[in-house]
mmCIF file of C-alpha atoms in Angstrom:
data_model
loop_
_atom_site.group_PDB
_atom_site.id
_atom_site.type_symbol
_atom_site.label_atom_id
_atom_site.label_comp_id
_atom_site.label_asym_id
_atom_site.label_seq_id
_atom_site.Cartn_x
_atom_site.Cartn_y
_atom_site.Cartn_z
ATOM 1 C CA MET G 15 -75.999 32.314 11.353
ATOM 2 C CA GLY G 16 -73.344 29.872 12.488
ATOM 3 C CA VAL G 17 -75.409 26.833 11.501
ATOM 4 C CA GLY G 18 -76.181 28.412 8.119
ATOM 5 C CA THR G 19 -72.515 29.153 7.521
ATOM 6 C CA ALA G 20 -71.559 25.590 8.499
ATOM 7 C CA ILE G 21 -74.161 24.154 6.113
ATOM 8 C CA SER G 22 -72.934 26.383 3.289
ATOM 9 C CA LEU G 23 -69.331 25.379 3.934
ATOM 10 C CA CYS G 24 -70.121 21.653 4.132
ATOM 11 C CA THR G 25 -72.223 21.623 0.976
ATOM 12 C CA TYR G 26 -69.564 23.631 -0.857
ATOM 13 C CA LEU G 27 -66.855 21.152 0.165
ATOM 14 C CA PHE G 28 -68.722 17.841 -0.109
ATOM 15 C CA THR G 29 -71.333 18.483 -2.820
ATOM 16 C CA PRO G 30 -70.013 21.383 -4.898
ATOM 17 C CA GLN G 31 -72.517 20.634 -7.671
ATOM 18 C CA HIS G 32 -75.407 21.289 -5.185
ATOM 19 C CA PRO G 33 -74.229 23.965 -2.754
ATOM 20 C CA ILE G 34 -76.554 25.749 -0.347
ATOM 21 C CA TYR G 35 -75.975 29.472 -0.069
ATOM 22 C CA PHE G 36 -78.179 31.781 1.944
ATOM 23 C CA GLY G 37 -80.502 29.077 3.253
ATOM 24 C CA ILE G 38 -83.175 29.393 5.910
ATOM 25 C CA PHE G 39 -80.779 29.307 8.874
ATOM 26 C CA THR G 40 -78.639 32.060 7.409
ATOM 27 C CA PHE G 41 -81.731 34.145 6.723
ATOM 28 C CA LEU G 42 -83.191 33.673 10.214
ATOM 29 C CA GLY G 43 -79.898 34.652 11.835
ATOM 30 C CA LEU G 44 -79.556 37.729 9.662
ATOM 31 C CA ALA G 45 -83.213 38.722 10.197
ATOM 32 C CA TYR G 46 -82.779 38.476 13.952
ATOM 33 C CA LEU G 47 -79.588 40.552 13.836
ATOM 34 C CA VAL G 48 -81.314 43.267 11.802
ATOM 35 C CA VAL G 49 -84.652 43.351 13.657
ATOM 36 C CA GLN G 50 -83.426 43.016 17.242
ATOM 37 C CA PRO G 51 -81.789 46.473 17.529
ATOM 38 C CA ILE G 52 -84.860 48.239 16.093
ATOM 39 C CA HIS G 53 -87.552 46.071 17.719
ATOM 40 C CA TRP G 54 -88.397 48.817 20.235
ATOM 41 C CA TRP G 55 -89.107 51.186 17.345
ATOM 42 C CA LEU G 56 -91.156 48.642 15.384
ATOM 43 C CA GLN G 57 -93.425 48.109 18.392
ATOM 44 C CA LYS G 58 -94.517 51.758 18.338
ATOM 45 C CA SER G 59 -96.914 51.135 15.458
ATOM 46 C CA PRO G 60 -100.105 49.103 15.984
ATOM 47 C CA GLY G 61 -99.787 45.440 15.095
ATOM 48 C CA SER G 62 -102.514 45.630 12.432
ATOM 49 C CA CYS G 63 -100.834 48.565 10.666
ATOM 50 C CA GLY G 64 -97.381 46.956 10.830
ATOM 51 C CA TRP G 65 -98.735 43.663 9.532
ATOM 52 C CA LEU G 66 -100.528 45.332 6.616
ATOM 53 C CA LEU G 67 -97.499 47.400 5.580
ATOM 54 C CA SER G 68 -95.190 44.379 5.877
ATOM 55 C CA ALA G 69 -97.575 42.259 3.793
ATOM 56 C CA ILE G 70 -97.713 44.938 1.080
ATOM 57 C CA ALA G 71 -93.907 45.264 1.090
ATOM 58 C CA TYR G 72 -93.574 41.469 0.814
ATOM 59 C CA ASP G 73 -95.995 41.364 -2.100
ATOM 60 C CA LEU G 74 -94.146 44.148 -3.918
ATOM 61 C CA THR G 75 -90.707 42.582 -3.474
ATOM 62 C CA ARG G 76 -91.382 38.864 -3.872
ATOM 63 C CA HIS G 77 -90.388 38.868 -7.551
ATOM 64 C CA LEU G 78 -87.114 40.778 -7.164
ATOM 65 C CA THR G 79 -85.110 37.707 -8.163
ATOM 66 C CA ASP G 80 -86.873 37.935 -11.549
ATOM 67 C CA GLY G 81 -85.921 41.608 -11.927
ATOM 68 C CA VAL G 82 -89.417 43.048 -11.599
ATOM 69 C CA ILE G 83 -91.711 44.675 -9.081
ATOM 70 C CA ILE G 84 -95.244 43.324 -9.377
ATOM 71 C CA TRP G 85 -98.418 44.633 -7.742
ATOM 72 C CA GLN G 86 -101.581 42.536 -8.013
ATOM 73 C CA GLY G 87 -100.303 40.593 -10.985
ATOM 74 C CA LYS G 88 -99.135 43.592 -13.018
ATOM 75 C CA ILE G 89 -95.521 44.569 -13.573
ATOM 76 C CA ILE G 90 -95.073 48.093 -12.268
ATOM 77 C CA GLY G 91 -91.313 48.343 -12.628
ATOM 78 C CA HIS G 92 -88.130 46.692 -13.855
ATOM 79 C CA LEU G 93 -84.929 46.804 -11.861
ATOM 80 C CA PRO G 94 -81.696 47.695 -13.668
ATOM 81 C CA SER G 95 -79.439 44.758 -14.448
ATOM 82 C CA PHE G 96 -76.391 46.330 -12.744
ATOM 83 C CA LEU G 97 -78.035 45.598 -9.362
ATOM 84 C CA TYR G 98 -77.795 41.858 -9.974
ATOM 85 C CA GLY G 99 -74.564 40.013 -9.286
ATOM 86 C CA ASP G 100 -72.519 38.061 -6.774
ATOM 87 C CA TRP G 101 -72.261 41.036 -4.425
ATOM 88 C CA ASN G 102 -76.057 41.304 -4.004
ATOM 89 C CA VAL G 103 -77.016 37.625 -3.797
ATOM 90 C CA TRP G 104 -77.739 37.806 -0.049
ATOM 91 C CA LEU G 105 -80.167 40.680 -0.624
ATOM 92 C CA GLY G 106 -82.228 38.831 -3.230
ATOM 93 C CA LEU G 107 -80.646 40.094 -6.421
ATOM 94 C CA PRO G 108 -78.618 37.124 -7.726
ATOM 95 C CA GLY G 109 -76.752 37.107 -11.005
ATOM 96 C CA ALA G 110 -77.822 34.854 -13.869
ATOM 97 C CA GLU G 111 -75.169 32.243 -13.054
ATOM 98 C CA PHE G 112 -76.048 31.923 -9.351
ATOM 99 C CA VAL G 113 -76.948 28.372 -8.253
ATOM 100 C CA SER G 114 -78.042 27.230 -4.811
ATOM 101 C CA LEU G 115 -80.008 24.167 -3.735
ATOM 102 C CA GLU G 116 -81.793 26.264 -1.122
ATOM 103 C CA TYR G 117 -82.054 30.024 -1.406
ATOM 104 C CA VAL G 118 -83.884 32.316 1.026
ATOM 105 C CA PRO G 119 -82.980 35.902 0.101
ATOM 106 C CA PHE G 120 -83.216 38.753 2.590
ATOM 107 C CA LEU G 121 -85.696 40.626 0.387
ATOM 108 C CA PRO G 122 -88.634 39.833 0.352
ATOM 109 C CA ASN G 123 -88.429 37.443 3.282
ATOM 110 C CA ILE G 124 -87.584 40.088 5.879
ATOM 111 C CA PHE G 125 -91.073 41.479 5.288
ATOM 112 C CA LEU G 126 -92.573 38.031 5.833
ATOM 113 C CA PHE G 127 -90.562 37.814 9.061
ATOM 114 C CA LEU G 128 -92.001 41.192 10.096
ATOM 115 C CA CYS G 129 -95.528 39.973 9.268
ATOM 116 C CA GLY G 130 -95.076 37.253 11.872
ATOM 117 C CA LEU G 131 -93.699 39.712 14.397
ATOM 118 C CA TYR G 132 -96.606 42.110 13.874
ATOM 119 C CA LEU G 133 -99.168 39.299 13.936
ATOM 120 C CA PHE G 134 -97.895 38.320 17.380
ATOM 121 C CA GLN G 135 -98.025 41.970 18.448
ATOM 122 C CA PHE G 136 -101.587 42.313 17.109
ATOM 123 C CA MET G 137 -102.713 39.234 19.017
ATOM 124 C CA SER G 138 -101.038 40.524 22.166
ATOM 125 C CA GLU G 139 -102.926 43.818 21.844
ATOM 126 C CA HIS G 140 -106.383 42.181 21.945
ATOM 127 C CA GLU G 141 -108.134 40.074 24.600
ATOM 128 C CA LYS G 142 -109.127 37.194 22.312
ATOM 129 C CA GLY G 143 -105.613 37.080 20.915
ATOM 130 C CA GLN G 144 -104.144 37.002 24.421
ATOM 131 C CA ALA G 145 -106.460 34.128 25.351
ATOM 132 C CA TYR G 146 -105.382 32.217 22.238
ATOM 133 C CA LEU G 147 -101.699 32.832 22.963
ATOM 134 C CA LYS G 148 -102.190 31.520 26.520
ATOM 135 C CA LYS G 149 -103.703 28.315 25.085
ATOM 136 C CA LEU G 150 -100.616 27.855 22.920
ATOM 137 C CA SER G 151 -98.143 28.176 25.783
#
């Protein structure tokens, strides 16, 4: 989070026409801070189930910045415009005037982060996955 904050501050000061707000470092720090306290609870579900649910949640929320919820290419819902603004930029609901050279919003990317966590858990739960993980280390 510190590196992300430093990058945001530097780009705001030195290149105000191309600032970076909520970049990848900020997201990774925030994701770690949110997931770490509940990691013990997340591990209670099987890795395959957690991965599938996280993938579905990612797919449903990946168009939030556009104001819609899409499932398999079809719009299933519109979000109200009052949710979008400067106060919700970090979450993935930026206002129309928001500009950032790099933008990695919390939603939907937290679900992508969880997909990786559950994929590792799934591989750890199975012999072939454990053998593959040993090869990597």
